[in-house]
Amino acid sequence: DAGDPMAICCRGSQYADGSHGLQKDVARAVELYERAAELGSKDAHLKLGGLYLRGKDVEQDEAKAIRHFEAAAVEGDTLARYMMGNIEANAGNYDLALQHWMISAKMGHQASLNNIKLMFVKGHATKVDYAEALRGHQSAVEEMRSPDREEALALG
């Protein structure tokens, strides 16, 4: 691994699911994810957040999950930001959930936009909030468009 956070995180994933000829060893995966996270891997933080939130194969620990999701979200990970919104919404903190989902929706995350729409329908977000999220989402999606990407999508 030679200190490469991406390689360490990848090896952690292989241990987590027992792929590439490795025996499934979630404890070893957590060690590797922790090391990769220390080296700055937002993917490792996201994976640790997911493990601790679900509590499958590791002891469930929402505080650790939040810490790791926050670290990934600060680095621009839209899924981590979305997960933070979910955690806040489940706790009834709709204002914070909306803030998280607004950020990730404006980065092109569709599920975040969908959740903002649901918040609007349920009265937890305003029409202005939803319109702002929709404009930001559309802008992000437009920025990501390219002829090569369109061709790849057409190929399936």
PDB file of C-alpha atoms in Angstrom:
ATOM      1  CA  ASP A   1       0.000   0.000   0.000  1.00  0.00           C
ATOM      2  CA  ALA A   2       2.994   2.331   0.529  1.00  0.00           C
ATOM      3  CA  GLY A   3       0.827   4.943   2.255  1.00  0.00           C
ATOM      4  CA  ASP A   4      -1.607   5.330  -0.664  1.00  0.00           C
ATOM      5  CA  PRO A   5      -5.010   6.074   0.917  1.00  0.00           C
ATOM      6  CA  MET A   6      -6.910   4.961  -2.197  1.00  0.00           C
ATOM      7  CA  ALA A   7      -5.122   1.606  -2.294  1.00  0.00           C
ATOM      8  CA  ILE A   8      -5.562   1.095   1.445  1.00  0.00           C
ATOM      9  CA  CYS A   9      -9.268   1.892   1.210  1.00  0.00           C
ATOM     10  CA  CYS A  10      -9.644  -0.468  -1.751  1.00  0.00           C
ATOM     11  CA  ARG A  11      -7.949  -3.279   0.172  1.00  0.00           C
ATOM     12  CA  GLY A  12     -10.274  -2.538   3.083  1.00  0.00           C
ATOM     13  CA  SER A  13     -13.267  -2.996   0.786  1.00  0.00           C
ATOM     14  CA  GLN A  14     -11.860  -6.318  -0.396  1.00  0.00           C
ATOM     15  CA  TYR A  15     -11.613  -7.506   3.212  1.00  0.00           C
ATOM     16  CA  ALA A  16     -15.065  -6.100   4.005  1.00  0.00           C
ATOM     17  CA  ASP A  17     -16.769  -8.198   1.342  1.00  0.00           C
ATOM     18  CA  GLY A  18     -14.287 -11.076   1.042  1.00  0.00           C
ATOM     19  CA  SER A  19     -13.430 -10.427  -2.583  1.00  0.00           C
ATOM     20  CA  HIS A  20     -10.298 -10.859  -4.698  1.00  0.00           C
ATOM     21  CA  GLY A  21      -9.369 -14.088  -2.940  1.00  0.00           C
ATOM     22  CA  LEU A  22      -9.405 -12.596   0.547  1.00  0.00           C
ATOM     23  CA  GLN A  23     -11.318 -14.056   3.475  1.00  0.00           C
ATOM     24  CA  LYS A  24     -14.021 -11.704   4.738  1.00  0.00           C
ATOM     25  CA  ASP A  25     -12.566  -9.891   7.746  1.00  0.00           C
ATOM     26  CA  VAL A  26     -14.504  -6.778   8.689  1.00  0.00           C
ATOM     27  CA  ALA A  27     -12.228  -6.036  11.646  1.00  0.00           C
ATOM     28  CA  ARG A  28      -9.261  -5.871   9.242  1.00  0.00           C
ATOM     29  CA  ALA A  29     -11.354  -3.771   6.845  1.00  0.00           C
ATOM     30  CA  VAL A  30     -12.075  -1.280   9.630  1.00  0.00           C
ATOM     31  CA  GLU A  31      -8.353  -1.076  10.452  1.00  0.00           C
ATOM     32  CA  LEU A  32      -7.550  -0.352   6.817  1.00  0.00           C
ATOM     33  CA  TYR A  33     -10.404   2.149   6.434  1.00  0.00           C
ATOM     34  CA  GLU A  34      -9.228   3.941   9.596  1.00  0.00           C
ATOM     35  CA  ARG A  35      -5.686   4.137   8.225  1.00  0.00           C
ATOM     36  CA  ALA A  36      -6.912   5.411   4.850  1.00  0.00           C
ATOM     37  CA  ALA A  37      -9.152   7.948   6.595  1.00  0.00           C
ATOM     38  CA  GLU A  38      -6.188   9.217   8.614  1.00  0.00           C
ATOM     39  CA  LEU A  39      -4.369   9.686   5.302  1.00  0.00           C
ATOM     40  CA  GLY A  40      -7.266  11.761   3.972  1.00  0.00           C
ATOM     41  CA  SER A  41      -9.517   9.290   2.125  1.00  0.00           C
ATOM     42  CA  LYS A  42     -13.086  10.611   2.060  1.00  0.00           C
ATOM     43  CA  ASP A  43     -14.189   7.226   0.663  1.00  0.00           C
ATOM     44  CA  ALA A  44     -12.808   5.495   3.752  1.00  0.00           C
ATOM     45  CA  HIS A  45     -14.706   7.936   5.973  1.00  0.00           C
ATOM     46  CA  LEU A  46     -17.884   7.213   3.999  1.00  0.00           C
ATOM     47  CA  LYS A  47     -17.409   3.451   4.319  1.00  0.00           C
ATOM     48  CA  LEU A  48     -16.719   3.692   8.055  1.00  0.00           C
ATOM     49  CA  GLY A  49     -19.779   5.876   8.492  1.00  0.00           C
ATOM     50  CA  GLY A  50     -21.911   3.288   6.735  1.00  0.00           C
ATOM     51  CA  LEU A  51     -20.515   0.403   8.779  1.00  0.00           C
ATOM     52  CA  TYR A  52     -21.071   2.169  12.092  1.00  0.00           C
ATOM     53  CA  LEU A  53     -24.525   3.437  11.145  1.00  0.00           C
ATOM     54  CA  ARG A  54     -25.790   0.003  10.064  1.00  0.00           C
ATOM     55  CA  GLY A  55     -24.022  -1.879  12.836  1.00  0.00           C
ATOM     56  CA  LYS A  56     -23.645  -4.918  10.590  1.00  0.00           C
ATOM     57  CA  ASP A  57     -20.424  -6.809  11.363  1.00  0.00           C
ATOM     58  CA  VAL A  58     -19.359  -3.998  13.750  1.00  0.00           C
ATOM     59  CA  GLU A  59     -20.953  -2.550  16.858  1.00  0.00           C
ATOM     60  CA  GLN A  60     -23.469   0.118  15.874  1.00  0.00           C
ATOM     61  CA  ASP A  61     -22.205   3.537  16.898  1.00  0.00           C
ATOM     62  CA  GLU A  62     -24.125   6.521  15.539  1.00  0.00           C
ATOM     63  CA  ALA A  63     -21.633   9.020  17.005  1.00  0.00           C
ATOM     64  CA  LYS A  64     -18.773   7.375  15.071  1.00  0.00           C
ATOM     65  CA  ALA A  65     -20.940   7.185  11.961  1.00  0.00           C
ATOM     66  CA  ILE A  66     -21.690  10.900  12.186  1.00  0.00           C
ATOM     67  CA  ARG A  67     -18.021  11.759  12.752  1.00  0.00           C
ATOM     68  CA  HIS A  68     -17.001   9.841   9.631  1.00  0.00           C
ATOM     69  CA  PHE A  69     -19.879  11.126   7.488  1.00  0.00           C
ATOM     70  CA  GLU A  70     -19.031  14.698   8.540  1.00  0.00           C
ATOM     71  CA  ALA A  71     -15.379  14.215   7.572  1.00  0.00           C
ATOM     72  CA  ALA A  72     -16.375  12.900   4.134  1.00  0.00           C
ATOM     73  CA  ALA A  73     -19.031  15.587   3.656  1.00  0.00           C
ATOM     74  CA  VAL A  74     -16.546  18.362   4.412  1.00  0.00           C
ATOM     75  CA  GLU A  75     -14.375  16.929   1.630  1.00  0.00           C
ATOM     76  CA  GLY A  76     -17.301  17.192  -0.804  1.00  0.00           C
ATOM     77  CA  ASP A  77     -18.766  13.695  -0.700  1.00  0.00           C
ATOM     78  CA  THR A  78     -22.426  14.056  -1.698  1.00  0.00           C
ATOM     79  CA  LEU A  79     -23.498  10.648  -0.367  1.00  0.00           C
ATOM     80  CA  ALA A  80     -22.018  11.440   3.048  1.00  0.00           C
ATOM     81  CA  ARG A  81     -23.824  14.795   3.034  1.00  0.00           C
ATOM     82  CA  TYR A  82     -27.051  12.996   2.081  1.00  0.00           C
ATOM     83  CA  MET A  83     -26.560  10.516   4.928  1.00  0.00           C
ATOM     84  CA  MET A  84     -26.039  13.385   7.368  1.00  0.00           C
ATOM     85  CA  GLY A  85     -29.358  14.798   6.181  1.00  0.00           C
ATOM     86  CA  ASN A  86     -31.036  11.448   6.752  1.00  0.00           C
ATOM     87  CA  ILE A  87     -29.655  11.189  10.280  1.00  0.00           C
ATOM     88  CA  GLU A  88     -30.855  14.702  11.106  1.00  0.00           C
ATOM     89  CA  ALA A  89     -34.296  14.109   9.567  1.00  0.00           C
ATOM     90  CA  ASN A  90     -34.708  10.867  11.507  1.00  0.00           C
ATOM     91  CA  ALA A  91     -33.902  12.803  14.687  1.00  0.00           C
ATOM     92  CA  GLY A  92     -36.540  15.409  13.788  1.00  0.00           C
ATOM     93  CA  ASN A  93     -33.951  18.101  13.036  1.00  0.00           C
ATOM     94  CA  TYR A  94     -35.529  19.175   9.757  1.00  0.00           C
ATOM     95  CA  ASP A  95     -33.677  22.474   9.452  1.00  0.00           C
ATOM     96  CA  LEU A  96     -30.319  20.699   9.651  1.00  0.00           C
ATOM     97  CA  ALA A  97     -31.496  17.935   7.326  1.00  0.00           C
ATOM     98  CA  LEU A  98     -32.547  20.565   4.811  1.00  0.00           C
ATOM     99  CA  GLN A  99     -29.147  22.270   5.025  1.00  0.00           C
ATOM    100  CA  HIS A 100     -27.326  19.003   4.300  1.00  0.00           C
ATOM    101  CA  TRP A 101     -29.634  18.033   1.456  1.00  0.00           C
ATOM    102  CA  MET A 102     -29.479  21.523  -0.081  1.00  0.00           C
ATOM    103  CA  ILE A 103     -25.692  21.231  -0.302  1.00  0.00           C
ATOM    104  CA  SER A 104     -25.731  17.766  -1.868  1.00  0.00           C
ATOM    105  CA  ALA A 105     -28.665  18.548  -4.190  1.00  0.00           C
ATOM    106  CA  LYS A 106     -26.751  21.548  -5.529  1.00  0.00           C
ATOM    107  CA  MET A 107     -23.890  19.144  -6.246  1.00  0.00           C
ATOM    108  CA  GLY A 108     -26.178  17.000  -8.391  1.00  0.00           C
ATOM    109  CA  HIS A 109     -27.348  14.400  -5.854  1.00  0.00           C
ATOM    110  CA  GLN A 110     -30.808  13.288  -6.987  1.00  0.00           C
ATOM    111  CA  ALA A 111     -31.945  11.585  -3.750  1.00  0.00           C
ATOM    112  CA  SER A 112     -31.219  14.783  -1.812  1.00  0.00           C
ATOM    113  CA  LEU A 113     -33.372  16.748  -4.229  1.00  0.00           C
ATOM    114  CA  ASN A 114     -36.132  14.153  -3.843  1.00  0.00           C
ATOM    115  CA  ASN A 115     -35.972  14.497  -0.052  1.00  0.00           C
ATOM    116  CA  ILE A 116     -36.214  18.290  -0.271  1.00  0.00           C
ATOM    117  CA  LYS A 117     -39.313  17.867  -2.425  1.00  0.00           C
ATOM    118  CA  LEU A 118     -40.807  15.549   0.221  1.00  0.00           C
ATOM    119  CA  MET A 119     -39.950  18.089   2.924  1.00  0.00           C
ATOM    120  CA  PHE A 120     -41.739  20.757   0.891  1.00  0.00           C
ATOM    121  CA  VAL A 121     -44.817  18.534   0.495  1.00  0.00           C
ATOM    122  CA  LYS A 122     -44.838  17.829   4.250  1.00  0.00           C
ATOM    123  CA  GLY A 123     -44.351  21.492   5.146  1.00  0.00           C
ATOM    124  CA  HIS A 124     -40.784  21.236   6.446  1.00  0.00           C
ATOM    125  CA  ALA A 125     -39.287  23.227   3.544  1.00  0.00           C
ATOM    126  CA  THR A 126     -40.539  26.231   1.627  1.00  0.00           C
ATOM    127  CA  LYS A 127     -41.294  26.566  -2.056  1.00  0.00           C
ATOM    128  CA  VAL A 128     -38.267  28.880  -2.234  1.00  0.00           C
ATOM    129  CA  ASP A 129     -36.070  26.157  -0.693  1.00  0.00           C
ATOM    130  CA  TYR A 130     -37.249  23.587  -3.216  1.00  0.00           C
ATOM    131  CA  ALA A 131     -36.887  25.978  -6.164  1.00  0.00           C
ATOM    132  CA  GLU A 132     -33.337  26.880  -5.070  1.00  0.00           C
ATOM    133  CA  ALA A 133     -32.415  23.205  -4.717  1.00  0.00           C
ATOM    134  CA  LEU A 134     -33.940  22.389  -8.096  1.00  0.00           C
ATOM    135  CA  ARG A 135     -32.039  25.191  -9.846  1.00  0.00           C
ATOM    136  CA  GLY A 136     -28.775  24.196  -8.181  1.00  0.00           C
ATOM    137  CA  HIS A 137     -29.295  20.534  -9.021  1.00  0.00           C
ATOM    138  CA  GLN A 138     -30.087  21.286 -12.660  1.00  0.00           C
ATOM    139  CA  SER A 139     -27.007  23.491 -12.896  1.00  0.00           C
ATOM    140  CA  ALA A 140     -24.772  20.747 -11.466  1.00  0.00           C
ATOM    141  CA  VAL A 141     -26.216  18.150 -13.827  1.00  0.00           C
ATOM    142  CA  GLU A 142     -25.689  20.486 -16.795  1.00  0.00           C
ATOM    143  CA  GLU A 143     -22.061  21.071 -15.785  1.00  0.00           C
ATOM    144  CA  MET A 144     -21.448  17.316 -15.779  1.00  0.00           C
ATOM    145  CA  ARG A 145     -22.839  16.799 -19.278  1.00  0.00           C
ATOM    146  CA  SER A 146     -20.412  16.017 -22.068  1.00  0.00           C
ATOM    147  CA  PRO A 147     -20.657  14.262 -25.444  1.00  0.00           C
ATOM    148  CA  ASP A 148     -18.498  11.401 -24.150  1.00  0.00           C
ATOM    149  CA  ARG A 149     -20.667  10.946 -21.062  1.00  0.00           C
ATOM    150  CA  GLU A 150     -23.862  11.047 -23.165  1.00  0.00           C
ATOM    151  CA  GLU A 151     -22.399   8.391 -25.493  1.00  0.00           C
ATOM    152  CA  ALA A 152     -21.405   6.175 -22.563  1.00  0.00           C
ATOM    153  CA  LEU A 153     -24.895   6.478 -21.066  1.00  0.00           C
ATOM    154  CA  ALA A 154     -26.448   5.557 -24.408  1.00  0.00           C
ATOM    155  CA  LEU A 155     -24.328   2.398 -24.535  1.00  0.00           C
ATOM    156  CA  GLY A 156     -25.689   1.339 -21.162  1.00  0.00           C
TER     157      GLY A 156
END
